[in-house]
Every structure is written in structure tokens, then in C-alpha cells.
Coordinates of C-alpha atoms and ligand atoms in Angstrom, one line a residue:
M1 CA 0.1 0.6 0.1
P2 CA 1.4 3.2 -1.0
E3 CA 2.6 5.6 2.4
H4 CA 0.7 8.1 1.8
L5 CA -2.8 6.2 2.1
S6 CA -1.9 4.2 5.1
H7 CA -2.6 6.1 7.3
S8 CA -6.5 6.6 5.9
K9 CA -7.1 3.2 5.3
R10 CA -6.5 2.7 8.9
F11 CA -9.7 4.3 9.6
G12 CA -11.9 2.3 7.1
T13 CA -15.6 3.9 6.4
A14 CA -16.7 2.1 9.8
Q15 CA -17.4 5.4 11.3
Y16 CA -20.2 5.9 8.7
D17 CA -22.5 3.1 10.2
H18 CA -23.8 4.7 13.2
F19 CA -25.5 7.1 10.7
F20 CA -27.5 4.0 8.8
A21 CA -28.6 2.5 12.4
D22 CA -29.5 5.8 14.0
A23 CA -31.9 5.3 11.2
M24 CA -33.1 2.0 11.6
A25 CA -33.3 2.7 15.0
Q26 CA -35.8 5.4 14.1
I27 CA -37.8 3.5 12.4
H28 CA -37.7 0.5 14.6
A29 CA -38.9 2.9 17.4
E30 CA -41.8 3.8 15.1
Q31 CA -43.0 0.7 14.9
R32 CA -43.0 0.8 10.7
Y33 CA -39.7 -1.2 9.7
R34 CA -40.7 -3.3 7.4
V35 CA -40.1 -7.2 5.7
F36 CA -40.8 -8.1 2.5
A37 CA -42.0 -11.5 2.4
D38 CA -40.7 -13.9 -0.1
L39 CA -42.3 -15.5 -2.5
E40 CA -42.2 -16.7 -6.0
R41 CA -46.0 -16.4 -7.6
M42 CA -47.2 -20.1 -9.2
A43 CA -48.0 -18.4 -12.9
G44 CA -51.2 -20.2 -13.9
D45 CA -52.5 -20.8 -10.3
F46 CA -52.5 -17.0 -9.2
P47 CA -53.2 -15.4 -6.5
R48 CA -51.5 -19.2 -5.1
A49 CA -47.6 -18.2 -4.0
L50 CA -44.7 -19.8 -2.4
W51 CA -44.2 -18.6 0.9
H52 CA -40.3 -18.8 1.9
G53 CA -41.3 -18.2 5.3
P54 CA -38.7 -19.5 8.8
S55 CA -39.9 -22.8 8.8
G56 CA -39.6 -23.3 5.3
S57 CA -42.2 -23.1 2.2
Q58 CA -45.8 -23.5 2.3
E59 CA -48.5 -22.0 -0.4
V60 CA -49.9 -18.7 0.4
V61 CA -53.0 -16.9 -1.3
I62 CA -51.3 -13.2 -1.9
W63 CA -54.5 -10.3 -1.1
C64 CA -52.6 -7.3 -1.9
S65 CA -51.5 -7.6 -5.6
N66 CA -51.3 -5.4 -8.1
D67 CA -51.7 -7.1 -10.9
Y68 CA -54.8 -6.4 -10.7
L69 CA -56.5 -8.8 -13.4
G70 CA -54.1 -11.9 -13.2
M71 CA -52.6 -10.1 -15.9
G72 CA -49.5 -11.2 -15.4
Q73 CA -50.1 -14.9 -16.2
H74 CA -52.0 -14.6 -19.0
P75 CA -50.9 -17.8 -21.5
S76 CA -50.8 -15.3 -24.2
V77 CA -48.7 -11.9 -22.4
I78 CA -46.1 -14.9 -21.5
A79 CA -46.7 -16.7 -25.3
A80 CA -45.2 -12.7 -26.2
M81 CA -42.4 -12.3 -24.0
T82 CA -40.7 -15.6 -24.8
E83 CA -41.3 -15.4 -28.3
A84 CA -39.9 -11.8 -28.1
A85 CA -36.5 -13.3 -25.9
K86 CA -36.1 -16.3 -28.4
R87 CA -35.6 -14.2 -31.3
L88 CA -35.1 -10.9 -30.3
G89 CA -32.6 -12.0 -27.3
T90 CA -33.1 -10.3 -23.3
G91 CA -31.8 -6.9 -23.2
A92 CA -32.3 -3.5 -24.8
G93 CA -28.7 -2.6 -24.7
G94 CA -28.4 0.4 -24.4
T95 CA -30.7 4.2 -24.1
R96 CA -32.6 4.8 -27.4
N97 CA -30.2 7.6 -27.9
I98 CA -27.0 5.1 -28.6
S99 CA -28.3 1.7 -29.5
G100 CA -32.2 2.6 -31.3
T101 CA -36.0 1.6 -30.5
T102 CA -36.1 -2.4 -30.4
H103 CA -39.4 -2.1 -32.7
P104 CA -41.6 -4.1 -30.1
L105 CA -41.4 -0.3 -28.2
L106 CA -42.7 1.6 -30.8
E107 CA -45.3 -1.0 -31.4
L108 CA -46.2 -0.8 -27.5
E109 CA -46.0 2.7 -27.6
I110 CA -48.7 2.7 -30.4
E111 CA -50.6 0.4 -29.2
L112 CA -51.0 3.2 -26.1
A113 CA -51.2 6.0 -28.2
D114 CA -54.2 4.4 -29.9
L115 CA -55.6 3.2 -26.0
H116 CA -55.8 6.6 -24.8
H117 CA -56.8 8.7 -28.5
K118 CA -54.1 10.4 -28.4
E119 CA -51.0 11.5 -31.7
A120 CA -48.5 9.8 -30.0
A121 CA -47.0 8.1 -26.3
L122 CA -43.6 7.9 -25.0
V123 CA -42.4 4.8 -22.7
F124 CA -39.9 4.8 -20.0
T125 CA -38.4 2.9 -17.2
S126 CA -41.8 2.8 -14.6
G127 CA -44.4 4.7 -13.8
Y128 CA -42.6 6.0 -11.1
V129 CA -39.8 7.2 -13.7
S130 CA -42.4 8.3 -16.1
N131 CA -43.8 11.0 -13.5
Q132 CA -40.7 12.4 -12.4
T133 CA -38.8 12.8 -15.9
G134 CA -42.2 13.5 -17.6
I135 CA -43.6 16.6 -14.7
S136 CA -40.6 17.8 -14.2
T137 CA -39.6 18.2 -18.0
I138 CA -43.0 19.9 -18.7
G139 CA -42.3 22.4 -16.0
K140 CA -39.4 23.8 -17.1
L141 CA -39.9 24.0 -21.1
V142 CA -43.1 26.2 -20.3
P143 CA -41.3 28.7 -18.7
D144 CA -42.5 30.7 -15.4
C145 CA -45.3 27.7 -15.1
V146 CA -47.2 27.0 -11.7
I147 CA -48.0 23.7 -11.4
L148 CA -51.1 22.8 -9.5
S149 CA -51.2 19.7 -7.7
D150 CA -53.8 17.7 -5.6
A151 CA -52.1 16.9 -2.0
L152 CA -52.3 13.2 -2.1
N153 CA -50.9 13.4 -5.3
H154 CA -48.8 10.0 -4.8
N155 CA -44.9 9.9 -4.8
S156 CA -43.0 10.2 -8.2
I157 CA -45.7 13.1 -9.0
I158 CA -44.2 15.2 -6.1
E159 CA -40.6 14.0 -7.0
G160 CA -41.7 15.8 -10.2
I161 CA -43.1 18.8 -9.8
R162 CA -40.3 19.3 -7.2
Q163 CA -37.8 19.4 -9.6
S164 CA -39.2 21.6 -11.9
G165 CA -40.1 24.9 -9.9
C166 CA -43.3 26.8 -8.2
R167 CA -46.0 24.5 -7.2
R168 CA -49.5 25.2 -5.3
I169 CA -51.7 22.5 -3.3
F170 CA -55.1 22.1 -3.6
R171 CA -56.7 19.9 -1.0
H172 CA -57.9 16.1 -2.2
N173 CA -60.4 16.3 -4.5
D174 CA -61.8 19.4 -3.8
H175 CA -62.3 21.4 -7.2
R176 CA -63.1 24.3 -5.1
H177 CA -60.1 25.4 -3.7
L178 CA -58.7 24.7 -7.1
E179 CA -60.4 26.8 -8.5
E180 CA -59.5 29.6 -5.7
L181 CA -55.9 28.9 -6.6
L182 CA -56.8 29.1 -10.0
R183 CA -58.1 32.8 -9.5
T184 CA -55.0 33.7 -7.8
V185 CA -52.8 32.5 -10.6
G186 CA -54.4 34.5 -13.0
Q187 CA -55.6 33.5 -16.7
V188 CA -52.5 34.6 -17.9
R189 CA -49.4 32.5 -16.4
P190 CA -48.6 29.2 -17.5
K191 CA -50.4 26.1 -15.4
L192 CA -50.7 23.1 -15.0
I193 CA -52.7 20.8 -13.3
V194 CA -51.5 17.5 -11.9
F195 CA -53.9 14.9 -10.8
E196 CA -54.4 11.3 -10.3
S197 CA -57.7 9.5 -11.3
L198 CA -58.2 6.3 -8.5
Y199 CA -56.4 7.6 -5.1
S200 CA -54.4 3.9 -4.8
M201 CA -54.7 4.1 -0.7
D202 CA -58.2 5.2 -0.2
G203 CA -59.5 3.9 -3.4
D204 CA -61.5 7.3 -4.3
I205 CA -61.9 8.6 -7.0
A206 CA -61.3 12.2 -9.3
P207 CA -63.8 14.7 -10.2
I208 CA -62.4 15.0 -13.9
R209 CA -64.8 16.7 -15.6
R210 CA -64.7 19.6 -12.7
I211 CA -61.3 19.8 -12.9
C212 CA -61.4 19.8 -17.0
D213 CA -64.2 22.8 -16.8
L214 CA -62.1 24.2 -14.2
A215 CA -58.1 24.2 -16.7
E216 CA -60.3 25.1 -19.9
Y217 CA -61.5 28.2 -17.8
Y218 CA -58.3 29.6 -16.8
G219 CA -56.7 27.7 -19.7
A220 CA -54.6 25.3 -17.8
M221 CA -53.2 21.9 -18.9
T222 CA -54.4 18.4 -17.0
Y223 CA -52.2 15.8 -16.6
L224 CA -53.7 12.8 -15.2
D225 CA -52.4 9.7 -13.5
E226 CA -54.4 6.2 -14.9
V227 CA -52.1 4.2 -13.0
H228 CA -54.3 2.5 -10.9
A229 CA -57.2 2.4 -13.4
V230 CA -55.6 1.5 -16.4
G231 CA -56.7 -1.6 -17.9
M232 CA -59.6 -1.8 -15.5
Y233 CA -61.8 0.6 -16.7
G234 CA -63.0 2.3 -19.9
P235 CA -64.7 0.0 -23.0
R236 CA -60.9 -0.1 -23.3
G237 CA -59.0 0.2 -20.4
G238 CA -57.9 3.5 -21.2
G239 CA -58.9 4.5 -17.5
I240 CA -61.5 6.1 -15.3
A241 CA -61.2 9.5 -17.8
E242 CA -62.4 6.8 -20.7
R243 CA -64.8 5.5 -18.7
D244 CA -65.8 9.5 -17.9
R245 CA -65.8 10.2 -21.4
V246 CA -63.4 13.2 -20.6
M247 CA -60.3 12.0 -21.5
H248 CA -60.2 13.8 -24.8
R249 CA -60.0 16.6 -22.5
I250 CA -56.7 15.6 -20.9
D251 CA -53.2 16.8 -21.9
V252 CA -51.4 13.9 -21.0
I253 CA -52.2 10.8 -19.3
E254 CA -49.9 9.0 -17.4
G255 CA -50.0 5.3 -16.4
T256 CA -48.1 2.0 -16.3
L257 CA -47.5 -1.4 -17.1
A258 CA -46.6 -2.7 -14.2
K259 CA -50.1 -3.0 -13.0
A260 CA -53.5 -4.3 -14.8
F261 CA -51.2 -4.9 -17.7
G262 CA -48.9 -7.1 -15.6
C263 CA -45.4 -5.8 -16.4
L264 CA -43.4 -3.2 -16.0
G265 CA -43.1 -0.3 -17.6
G266 CA -44.8 3.8 -17.7
Y267 CA -45.9 6.1 -19.9
I268 CA -47.2 9.0 -21.8
A269 CA -49.8 10.2 -24.0
G270 CA -50.5 13.4 -25.6
T271 CA -49.7 15.6 -28.5
A272 CA -47.2 14.2 -30.7
T273 CA -45.4 17.7 -30.2
L274 CA -45.3 17.6 -26.5
I275 CA -44.5 14.1 -26.5
D276 CA -41.3 14.9 -28.8
A277 CA -40.7 17.6 -26.6
V278 CA -40.2 15.1 -23.1
R279 CA -38.1 12.8 -25.5
S280 CA -35.6 15.4 -26.8
H281 CA -35.5 17.3 -23.3
A282 CA -35.7 14.6 -19.9
P283 CA -33.3 13.0 -18.2
G284 CA -35.2 10.0 -17.2
F285 CA -35.8 9.6 -20.8
I286 CA -32.8 10.4 -22.4
F287 CA -29.8 8.8 -20.0
T288 CA -31.5 5.4 -19.5
T289 CA -31.6 1.8 -21.0
A290 CA -34.6 1.7 -22.4
L291 CA -37.0 -1.7 -21.9
P292 CA -36.0 -4.5 -22.8
P293 CA -38.0 -6.1 -26.0
P294 CA -39.6 -9.1 -24.0
I295 CA -41.2 -7.1 -21.8
C296 CA -42.2 -4.7 -24.4
A297 CA -43.9 -7.6 -26.5
A298 CA -46.1 -8.9 -23.2
A299 CA -47.1 -5.0 -22.4
T300 CA -48.7 -5.0 -25.7
A301 CA -50.3 -8.5 -25.9
A302 CA -51.9 -7.4 -22.6
I303 CA -53.1 -4.2 -23.3
R304 CA -54.3 -5.5 -27.3
H305 CA -56.3 -8.2 -25.0
L306 CA -57.7 -6.2 -22.8
K307 CA -58.9 -3.8 -25.3
V308 CA -61.1 -6.6 -26.6
S309 CA -61.1 -8.1 -23.8
H310 CA -64.1 -7.6 -21.4
S311 CA -64.9 -10.6 -18.9
E312 CA -61.6 -9.8 -16.7
R313 CA -63.9 -6.3 -15.9
C314 CA -66.4 -7.3 -15.5
A315 CA -65.1 -10.4 -13.4
H316 CA -62.6 -8.0 -11.0
Q317 CA -66.1 -5.9 -10.3
D318 CA -68.0 -9.0 -8.8
R319 CA -65.0 -10.3 -6.8
V320 CA -64.7 -6.5 -5.0
Q321 CA -68.4 -6.1 -4.7
R322 CA -68.5 -9.3 -3.0
V323 CA -65.3 -9.1 -0.4
K324 CA -66.9 -5.7 0.3
A325 CA -69.9 -7.1 1.0
E326 CA -68.6 -9.9 3.1
L327 CA -66.9 -7.9 4.8
N328 CA -69.1 -5.4 5.5
W329 CA -71.6 -8.2 6.9
A330 CA -68.3 -9.8 9.4
R331 CA -68.8 -5.9 10.6
L332 CA -64.9 -5.5 9.8
P333 CA -64.3 -1.6 8.7
V334 CA -64.1 -0.9 5.5
M335 CA -63.1 2.4 4.6
A336 CA -65.5 3.6 1.7
S337 CA -63.8 3.2 -1.6
G338 CA -65.7 3.4 -4.9
S339 CA -62.8 1.5 -7.0
H340 CA -61.4 -1.7 -6.4
I341 CA -59.1 -1.0 -3.9
V342 CA -60.6 -2.2 0.0
P343 CA -58.6 -0.8 2.4
L344 CA -59.6 -2.1 5.9
R345 CA -58.8 0.3 8.3
V346 CA -56.4 -0.6 11.5
G347 CA -54.9 3.0 12.5
D348 CA -51.5 1.8 14.6
P349 CA -48.6 0.7 12.7
A350 CA -47.8 -2.1 15.6
K351 CA -51.4 -3.9 15.7
C352 CA -51.5 -3.4 11.7
K353 CA -47.6 -5.1 11.5
A354 CA -48.6 -7.6 13.8
A355 CA -52.5 -8.5 11.7
S356 CA -50.3 -9.2 8.5
D357 CA -47.6 -11.5 10.3
M358 CA -50.6 -13.3 12.2
L359 CA -52.7 -13.6 8.7
L360 CA -49.8 -15.0 7.3
E361 CA -48.3 -17.4 9.7
A362 CA -51.6 -18.8 11.0
H363 CA -53.6 -18.5 7.6
R364 CA -51.6 -18.4 5.3
I365 CA -52.7 -15.6 3.8
Y366 CA -50.6 -12.8 3.2
I367 CA -51.9 -9.2 3.0
Q368 CA -48.7 -6.4 3.6
P369 CA -49.4 -3.8 6.3
I370 CA -49.6 -0.2 4.8
N371 CA -48.2 2.1 7.0
Y372 CA -46.3 5.6 7.4
P373 CA -45.4 7.1 5.1
T374 CA -47.1 5.6 2.5
V375 CA -50.2 6.7 4.6
A376 CA -50.6 9.7 6.9
R377 CA -49.6 8.1 11.0
G378 CA -53.0 7.3 12.4
T379 CA -54.4 6.0 9.2
E380 CA -52.5 2.3 8.8
R381 CA -54.0 0.0 7.3
L382 CA -54.8 -3.7 5.5
R383 CA -55.4 -2.9 1.4
I384 CA -56.8 -6.2 0.1
T385 CA -57.1 -5.9 -4.0
P386 CA -59.4 -8.7 -4.7
S387 CA -58.4 -9.8 -8.5
P388 CA -60.6 -12.2 -11.5
C389 CA -58.8 -15.3 -9.7
H390 CA -60.1 -14.9 -5.9
D391 CA -63.4 -17.5 -6.2
D392 CA -66.0 -17.2 -3.1
I393 CA -63.6 -20.2 -0.9
M394 CA -61.1 -17.8 -0.6
I395 CA -62.7 -14.4 -0.4
S396 CA -64.7 -16.7 3.2
Q397 CA -61.7 -17.7 4.4
L398 CA -60.2 -14.2 4.4
V399 CA -63.0 -12.9 6.3
A400 CA -63.5 -15.6 8.5
A401 CA -59.4 -15.4 9.3
L402 CA -59.5 -11.7 9.0
S403 CA -62.2 -11.7 12.2
E404 CA -60.2 -14.1 14.1
V405 CA -57.3 -11.9 13.9
W406 CA -59.2 -8.3 15.1
D407 CA -61.0 -10.6 17.9
E408 CA -57.2 -12.2 19.0
L409 CA -55.6 -8.0 18.5
E410 CA -58.6 -6.7 20.5
L411 CA -58.9 -4.1 17.1
P412 CA -62.8 -2.4 16.7
R413 CA -65.3 -3.4 14.8
E414 CA -67.8 -1.1 13.0
S415 CA -71.3 -1.0 14.9
A416 CA -74.5 -2.8 12.6
A417 CA -76.2 -1.1 10.9
Ligands
PLP501 N1 -48.5 7.1 -10.0 C1 -49.1 6.1 -8.9 C2 -50.4 7.0 -8.2 C3 -48.6 5.2 -7.8 O1 -49.3 4.5 -7.2 C4 -47.3 4.4 -8.5 C5 -46.6 3.2 -7.9 O2 -47.9 2.1 -7.3 C6 -47.1 5.2 -9.8 C7 -47.5 6.5 -10.5 C8 -45.8 4.1 -10.6 O3 -46.1 3.3 -11.3 P1 -44.8 2.0 -11.0 O4 -45.2 1.4 -10.5 O5 -44.7 1.9 -12.7 O6 -43.1 2.5 -11.2

């Protein structure tokens, strides 16, 4: 070792460890240390999975997957992925600026533009990246732009807005408050309203039509995150905006390929000019490797299937209604939700984790606890996501197991109506 390095080498990097240990001690003290279950989902047998737990491997039923429609095991999606891998190999080979675009990625973008009836679409490596780099780039390209953001917008949206400058927050789903803010910003200054169609922790839905009315009156652009709705709502799976016949009034629609489409990746869709500008300026697009061709091919197969097939959407809604009805009948505290998300109020981080552990260990049911910072402190919950693959027996077993856990932990029930 060179003489001049020997002194510092002796100190090593151990003196930094306490920063990380302190950070973790804080998380443990707040009883929100997260443990990820070690799982293997069983293709062809969703929602069953193999759980590698402390006492070996056991079969469990998953009740918290965002593969909402089970498209991750759909034969045509798996066939598209494997066929593309055999034909084109596994990786994209680089960023699109350096290595060009693989043909399945172009086909995917055409499919997405058509899904939302927009001129063009641009694919990113995740929904998170599409929001973060998409919103920040749009915000920077419009001089002096004010971004008006719903108070409960996802972290990816918040990070995108933070990077782009001026923001105003309106109370969640409160179009009156949004209007007050629009009035103070005035007609002249450029404005972008950013919101979600379906909020994934509460399952509530935005007043999209009202927001579009305001946007048109005050001359604001609209950016709508449809991550938890694409594939599942609307006659072709275009999302809540398609269902409510307002898709044409939204300037930019953002979505994911990782939830109802069962794959990975994110996208924005809008005018050809806007998409070309984001393509040419967004660091989160330019400087990262593109999605692999097998994933693009699989996502395209899932989107094409859900454009014409309604059976998954119908079965999904039927299962959701049944789960809600049985939980209500058992007086378990279902939080009101106008969508497929079924949150069950716990209101305590330690009990939320304990309930999840008991469900897994004693009942072979997996529901991840949802604690701060994903939701506000005191609103901890179990977030249940029924799919078309959950049958009546699984639903009865879920409600029986939850009832037992609720009694053991002395959690409150809803009072009888
Ligand atoms: N937008 C919302 C509202 C989300 O809830 C999420 C993730 O759950 C994302 C964006 C990010 O999407 P992805 O999982 O594709 O990165």
C-alpha cells in the first residue's frame, strides 16, 4: 500500500455505520420496520404463491397484488414475452439515443397512443420515472409555469414537481380549492394541473370532469395519472377518464404497464409535439437503458387483449363487490371506496404489522401492512386488492381469518347498521 494512504486506510469506513444504524433505530422505534415476504407467485395458479418463511416453504394466497387482473399469468402475455426473448434476446442493449429503438417498443407506443386516443406516447422504464421526469420536463419547458397539485398525489409526482419549480397544492379532490388557487394565479400565467384519477391507498376517484371545466376556463393544461385505472376501467381499458368520457379533455395521460397490464414500465400520452419535446429533453428518458423487447411485447399483448376483452374487468368488479359485502357483513372496518381498492382501517402501526404477520403465519394469507410514510400516521391499514382469480372459498377464508385476527388483537369493529 502506498505510504500516503496507509493512515486513512487504518480508519476504514466504520465511522459512517452509526448514521445508518441511527436511521434504522428510528424506524424500529416508530414500529414501521418493513419486512418483505419472500414469495414465488405460481403462474397459472394466481393468486396462489409459495412463501419461503422461517419454517420452510408453504403455499399462501396473495390478497395485496397490484397485478389487479392477473394479466401476469395470461397465456398470450407469457407467450409474447417468451417468443420475443427467443427472437430478439433479453435486453434492449442501451439507451434509445445510443442503441436505437427495438421494434416491439415502437409497437407498444403505437398501442398506447391508440388506447388513449392521443397522437403519440412515450415509454419509460417505470411509472415512477414517467411522472418524475415527465412532469419536471414539461414544467421546465413552459416558462414561469405554476403546477397545481392534489395534496395526495403520489411521491413520483411530488418529486417531478419539486424539480420543476413553482407549485401550489390543492386539498385532496377539492375542485373549489383548486378554483381559488387558479383564480389567484390568474388567466395569463401558464398553469399545469396534476392529479390522479384513482388514489391507490383510499380507492377514491377524482372529479375529473369538474377539473377539466376549470382547466379550460382558466387556460391550464391537465396531466392525469391513471396508474391504478388503466386496463380496469373504460370500454377499452383506457382508465377512469375513458369511462367518464373525458379522456379527450386531458392533455397528458400517464400510466403504468406494471399493474393491470402485468409487466413493467410507464408512459405518457399526449400531442405529438409535447411527446417529442419530452423525448428530446427528459433526463430520465435520455440517460437510461430502454425497456427490454420481451417486456414491451408482453405489455402490448396485455393491452391488446384488454382493449377487446371485458371478462376480466367484469369478473374483477364482481369479486370486489363480494369482498366488500362480506367484510361489511362481518362488521370489519372497510373504508369507503368507489373502486376496486378495499382498505381495512387499523389505525396503529404495531397492530397493523401484527395483523399482517398473523394472517400469513396462522392463515396462509398475505396482505402487506400499509404504514407511514405510505399513508399518514394513525391511518395505518390493510389494503386488500381482489382479483378475478379470487374465488368464493378464498373470500370466505379471508373474512374468517380477518375476524379471528381482529378479535385476537382487540381491534374495533363497525357498529351494526
Ligand atoms: N403513480 C401512482 C399513483 C402510483 O401509485 C405508482 C406506484 O404504485 C406509480 C405512479 C409508479 O408506477 P410504477 O409502479 O410503474 O413505477
